[in-house]
GROMACS .gro file of N, CA and C in nm:
model
  270
    1MET      N    1   7.519   2.351  -9.312
    1MET     CA    2   7.431   2.352  -9.426
    1MET      C    3   7.310   2.267  -9.392
    2LYS      N    4   7.194   2.317  -9.430
    2LYS     CA    5   7.071   2.240  -9.414
    2LYS      C    6   7.011   2.221  -9.552
    3ILE      N    7   6.984   2.098  -9.588
    3ILE     CA    8   6.921   2.067  -9.717
    3ILE      C    9   6.779   2.023  -9.689
    4THR      N   10   6.684   2.087  -9.755
    4THR     CA   11   6.543   2.051  -9.741
    4THR      C   12   6.491   2.008  -9.876
    5ARG      N   13   6.444   1.890  -9.886
    5ARG     CA   14   6.387   1.840 -10.012
    5ARG      C   15   6.252   1.905 -10.035
    6SER      N   16   6.223   1.942 -10.159
    6SER     CA   17   6.098   2.012 -10.187
    6SER      C   18   5.977   1.928 -10.150
    7SER      N   19   5.988   1.796 -10.157
    7SER     CA   20   5.873   1.711 -10.123
    7SER      C   21   5.840   1.717  -9.975
    8THR      N   22   5.931   1.770  -9.892
    8THR     CA   23   5.904   1.780  -9.749
    8THR      C   24   5.844   1.915  -9.712
    9GLU      N   25   5.831   2.004  -9.808
    9GLU     CA   26   5.778   2.137  -9.779
    9GLU      C   27   5.627   2.134  -9.753
   10GLY      N   28   5.560   2.030  -9.790
   10GLY     CA   29   5.416   2.024  -9.766
   10GLY      C   30   5.342   1.992  -9.894
   11ALA      N   31   5.222   1.950  -9.878
   11ALA     CA   32   5.139   1.910  -9.992
   11ALA      C   33   5.078   2.033 -10.059
   12THR      N   34   5.029   2.012 -10.178
   12THR     CA   35   4.955   2.117 -10.247
   12THR      C   36   4.835   2.155 -10.162
   13ARG      N   37   4.812   2.284 -10.150
   13ARG     CA   38   4.696   2.329 -10.072
   13ARG      C   39   4.614   2.427 -10.155
   14LYS      N   40   4.486   2.433 -10.127
   14LYS     CA   41   4.397   2.525 -10.196
   14LYS      C   42   4.423   2.665 -10.145
   15GLY      N   43   4.428   2.760 -10.237
   15GLY     CA   44   4.448   2.900 -10.198
   15GLY      C   45   4.331   2.950 -10.117
   16PRO      N   46   4.356   3.029 -10.013
   16PRO     CA   47   4.249   3.077  -9.927
   16PRO      C   48   4.154   3.173  -9.999
   17ALA      N   49   4.026   3.163  -9.967
   17ALA     CA   50   3.923   3.246 -10.031
   17ALA      C   51   3.947   3.395 -10.006
   18GLU      N   52   4.018   3.430  -9.898
   18GLU     CA   53   4.047   3.571  -9.871
   18GLU      C   54   4.146   3.629  -9.971
   19TRP      N   55   4.224   3.544 -10.034
   19TRP     CA   56   4.326   3.588 -10.129
   19TRP      C   57   4.286   3.571 -10.274
   20PHE      N   58   4.197   3.475 -10.303
   20PHE     CA   59   4.169   3.436 -10.441
   20PHE      C   60   4.020   3.422 -10.468
   21THR      N   61   3.983   3.442 -10.594
   21THR     CA   62   3.850   3.409 -10.643
   21THR      C   63   3.869   3.294 -10.741
   22GLY      N   64   3.791   3.189 -10.727
   22GLY     CA   65   3.806   3.072 -10.812
   22GLY      C   66   3.901   2.973 -10.750
   23ASP      N   67   3.932   2.870 -10.825
   23ASP     CA   68   4.018   2.762 -10.775
   23ASP      C   69   4.164   2.791 -10.803
   24VAL      N   70   4.240   2.802 -10.695
   24VAL     CA   71   4.384   2.830 -10.701
   24VAL      C   72   4.452   2.732 -10.607
   25TYR      N   73   4.564   2.675 -10.651
   25TYR     CA   74   4.637   2.577 -10.570
   25TYR      C   75   4.781   2.622 -10.553
   26ILE      N   76   4.835   2.603 -10.432
   26ILE     CA   77   4.968   2.653 -10.398
   26ILE      C   78   5.058   2.538 -10.356
   27ASP      N   79   5.178   2.535 -10.414
   27ASP     CA   80   5.284   2.442 -10.374
   27ASP      C   81   5.399   2.526 -10.322
   28SER      N   82   5.444   2.500 -10.199
   28SER     CA   83   5.560   2.570 -10.145
   28SER      C   84   5.686   2.515 -10.212
   29VAL      N   85   5.773   2.604 -10.256
   29VAL     CA   86   5.900   2.565 -10.315
   29VAL      C   87   6.012   2.591 -10.216
   30ALA      N   88   6.010   2.708 -10.152
   30ALA     CA   89   6.111   2.744 -10.052
   30ALA      C   90   6.045   2.824  -9.942
   31THR      N   91   6.070   2.784  -9.819
   31THR     CA   92   6.018   2.852  -9.701
   31THR      C   93   6.133   2.922  -9.631
   32PRO      N   94   6.117   3.049  -9.595
   32PRO     CA   95   6.229   3.121  -9.536
   32PRO      C   96   6.262   3.075  -9.395
   33ALA      N   97   6.390   3.075  -9.365
   33ALA     CA   98   6.439   3.053  -9.229
   33ALA      C   99   6.496   3.186  -9.182
   34ALA      N  100   6.466   3.225  -9.060
   34ALA     CA  101   6.511   3.353  -9.007
   34ALA      C  102   6.662   3.368  -9.025
   35PRO      N  103   6.709   3.483  -9.061
   35PRO     CA  104   6.638   3.610  -9.072
   35PRO      C  105   6.582   3.638  -9.211
   36SER      N  106   6.590   3.544  -9.303
   36SER     CA  107   6.542   3.564  -9.440
   36SER      C  108   6.390   3.578  -9.443
   37ARG      N  109   6.342   3.656  -9.542
   37ARG     CA  110   6.198   3.667  -9.566
   37ARG      C  111   6.163   3.619  -9.705
   38ALA      N  112   6.263   3.574  -9.780
   38ALA     CA  113   6.238   3.530  -9.918
   38ALA      C  114   6.171   3.393  -9.919
   39LEU      N  115   6.066   3.382  -9.996
   39LEU     CA  116   5.999   3.253 -10.012
   39LEU      C  117   5.963   3.235 -10.158
   40ALA      N  118   5.934   3.114 -10.196
   40ALA     CA  119   5.895   3.085 -10.333
   40ALA      C  120   5.782   2.983 -10.331
   41SER      N  121   5.684   3.007 -10.417
   41SER     CA  122   5.569   2.917 -10.429
   41SER      C  123   5.534   2.902 -10.575
   42LEU      N  124   5.481   2.787 -10.611
   42LEU     CA  125   5.418   2.767 -10.741
   42LEU      C  126   5.269   2.784 -10.718
   43VAL      N  127   5.210   2.878 -10.789
   43VAL     CA  128   5.068   2.906 -10.772
   43VAL      C  129   4.999   2.872 -10.904
   44HIS      N  130   4.903   2.782 -10.897
   44HIS     CA  131   4.833   2.732 -11.014
   44HIS      C  132   4.692   2.790 -11.016
   45PHE      N  133   4.659   2.865 -11.121
   45PHE     CA  134   4.528   2.925 -11.136
   45PHE      C  135   4.445   2.843 -11.234
   46MET      N  136   4.329   2.799 -11.193
   46MET     CA  137   4.237   2.733 -11.283
   46MET      C  138   4.169   2.841 -11.368
   47PRO      N  139   4.112   2.805 -11.484
   47PRO     CA  140   4.049   2.905 -11.570
   47PRO      C  141   3.949   2.992 -11.492
   48GLY      N  142   3.961   3.123 -11.509
   48GLY     CA  143   3.871   3.219 -11.445
   48GLY      C  144   3.914   3.262 -11.305
   49ALA      N  145   4.013   3.197 -11.248
   49ALA     CA  146   4.057   3.232 -11.111
   49ALA      C  147   4.145   3.358 -11.116
   50ARG      N  148   4.148   3.431 -11.005
   50ARG     CA  149   4.231   3.550 -10.996
   50ARG      C  150   4.262   3.580 -10.850
   51THR      N  151   4.357   3.670 -10.829
   51THR     CA  152   4.389   3.712 -10.693
   51THR      C  153   4.303   3.831 -10.656
   52ALA      N  154   4.286   3.851 -10.527
   52ALA     CA  155   4.222   3.973 -10.477
   52ALA      C  156   4.324   4.085 -10.486
   53TRP      N  157   4.280   4.210 -10.490
   53TRP     CA  158   4.373   4.322 -10.490
   53TRP      C  159   4.459   4.314 -10.365
   54HIS      N  160   4.588   4.326 -10.383
   54HIS     CA  161   4.680   4.323 -10.270
   54HIS      C  162   4.810   4.391 -10.310
   55ARG      N  163   4.897   4.410 -10.212
   55ARG     CA  164   5.025   4.472 -10.242
   55ARG      C  165   5.137   4.394 -10.175
   56HIS      N  166   5.256   4.412 -10.229
   56HIS     CA  167   5.377   4.353 -10.173
   56HIS      C  168   5.470   4.469 -10.143
   57PRO      N  169   5.483   4.508 -10.016
   57PRO     CA  170   5.562   4.627  -9.981
   57PRO      C  171   5.706   4.625 -10.034
   58LEU      N  172   5.763   4.507 -10.053
   58LEU     CA  173   5.900   4.497 -10.104
   58LEU      C  174   5.906   4.456 -10.250
   59GLY      N  175   5.791   4.457 -10.318
   59GLY     CA  176   5.784   4.415 -10.457
   59GLY      C  177   5.763   4.264 -10.468
   60GLN      N  178   5.755   4.215 -10.591
   60GLN     CA  179   5.729   4.073 -10.615
   60GLN      C  180   5.786   4.035 -10.751
   61SER      N  181   5.839   3.914 -10.759
   61SER     CA  182   5.884   3.859 -10.887
   61SER      C  183   5.788   3.748 -10.927
   62LEU      N  184   5.743   3.752 -11.051
   62LEU     CA  185   5.651   3.650 -11.103
   62LEU      C  186   5.714   3.585 -11.225
   63PHE      N  187   5.690   3.456 -11.239
   63PHE     CA  188   5.735   3.381 -11.355
   63PHE      C  189   5.615   3.303 -11.409
   64VAL      N  190   5.565   3.342 -11.524
   64VAL     CA  191   5.454   3.270 -11.586
   64VAL      C  192   5.515   3.148 -11.653
   65THR      N  193   5.478   3.029 -11.607
   65THR     CA  194   5.538   2.907 -11.660
   65THR      C  195   5.443   2.830 -11.750
   66GLU      N  196   5.317   2.869 -11.751
   66GLU     CA  197   5.218   2.798 -11.831
   66GLU      C  198   5.101   2.891 -11.855
   67GLY      N  199   5.050   2.894 -11.975
   67GLY     CA  200   4.935   2.978 -12.005
   67GLY      C  201   4.972   3.124 -12.017
   68ILE      N  202   4.878   3.210 -11.984
   68ILE     CA  203   4.894   3.355 -11.996
   68ILE      C  204   4.870   3.416 -11.859
   69GLY      N  205   4.960   3.503 -11.817
   69GLY     CA  206   4.942   3.576 -11.691
   69GLY      C  207   4.897   3.717 -11.720
   70LEU      N  208   4.794   3.762 -11.651
   70LEU     CA  209   4.748   3.899 -11.663
   70LEU      C  210   4.783   3.971 -11.535
   71VAL      N  211   4.848   4.085 -11.545
   71VAL     CA  212   4.886   4.163 -11.428
   71VAL      C  213   4.836   4.306 -11.447
   72GLN      N  214   4.813   4.372 -11.333
   72GLN     CA  215   4.764   4.508 -11.338
   72GLN      C  216   4.798   4.581 -11.209
   73ARG      N  217   4.844   4.704 -11.222
   73ARG     CA  218   4.857   4.791 -11.105
   73ARG      C  219   4.721   4.858 -11.088
   74ARG      N  220   4.685   4.886 -10.964
   74ARG     CA  221   4.555   4.949 -10.940
   74ARG      C  222   4.543   5.077 -11.023
   75GLY      N  223   4.436   5.082 -11.104
   75GLY     CA  224   4.411   5.197 -11.189
   75GLY      C  225   4.487   5.197 -11.319
   76GLY      N  226   4.575   5.098 -11.339
   76GLY     CA  227   4.655   5.093 -11.461
   76GLY      C  228   4.598   4.995 -11.562
   77PRO      N  229   4.663   4.986 -11.678
   77PRO     CA  230   4.616   4.894 -11.781
   77PRO      C  231   4.650   4.748 -11.745
   78VAL      N  232   4.571   4.656 -11.797
   78VAL     CA  233   4.600   4.514 -11.780
   78VAL      C  234   4.713   4.480 -11.877
   79GLU      N  235   4.814   4.410 -11.828
   79GLU     CA  236   4.926   4.369 -11.912
   79GLU      C  237   4.929   4.217 -11.919
   80GLN      N  238   4.960   4.166 -12.035
   80GLN     CA  239   4.964   4.022 -12.058
   80GLN      C  240   5.107   3.974 -12.059
   81GLU      N  241   5.135   3.866 -11.985
   81GLU     CA  242   5.269   3.810 -11.978
   81GLU      C  243   5.267   3.666 -12.029
   82LEU      N  244   5.359   3.634 -12.116
   82LEU     CA  245   5.371   3.499 -12.172
   82LEU      C  246   5.510   3.445 -12.140
   83GLU      N  247   5.521   3.370 -12.033
   83GLU     CA  248   5.646   3.304 -11.995
   83GLU      C  249   5.765   3.399 -11.986
   84ASP      N  250   5.743   3.522 -11.944
   84ASP     CA  251   5.851   3.616 -11.922
   84ASP      C  252   5.862   3.643 -11.773
   85PRO      N  253   5.985   3.648 -11.720
   85PRO     CA  254   6.000   3.689 -11.580
   85PRO      C  255   5.950   3.833 -11.566
   86LEU      N  256   5.887   3.862 -11.455
   86LEU     CA  257   5.828   3.994 -11.434
   86LEU      C  258   5.860   4.040 -11.293
   87ARG      N  259   5.918   4.156 -11.278
   87ARG     CA  260   5.947   4.213 -11.146
   87ARG      C  261   5.851   4.329 -11.126
   88ILE      N  262   5.769   4.321 -11.023
   88ILE     CA  263   5.674   4.427 -10.993
   88ILE      C  264   5.728   4.505 -10.874
   89GLU      N  265   5.764   4.630 -10.899
   89GLU     CA  266   5.815   4.716 -10.791
   89GLU      C  267   5.698   4.769 -10.711
   90ARG      N  268   5.724   4.810 -10.589
   90ARG     CA  269   5.617   4.860 -10.505
   90ARG      C  270   5.557   4.987 -10.555
   0.00000   0.00000   0.00000
């Protein structure tokens, strides 16, 4: 068994401009060890910030923990999420 304390995962880092518009900060919660690909991050969006269009070939789970999350599939309606777990299929 390997135990990794969350404080050793790394400091908060600014989200890269290629992925986000506006100020976004990322905290790693869990980093995968081979052969796993599952990871978890806390992503903090400042007012007006958003992600660039992108896809997750295996889907994505989102948990809005503060404020309001807006999600949209390309060409689809904008949906508002309030602290509800959300599974986005590919």
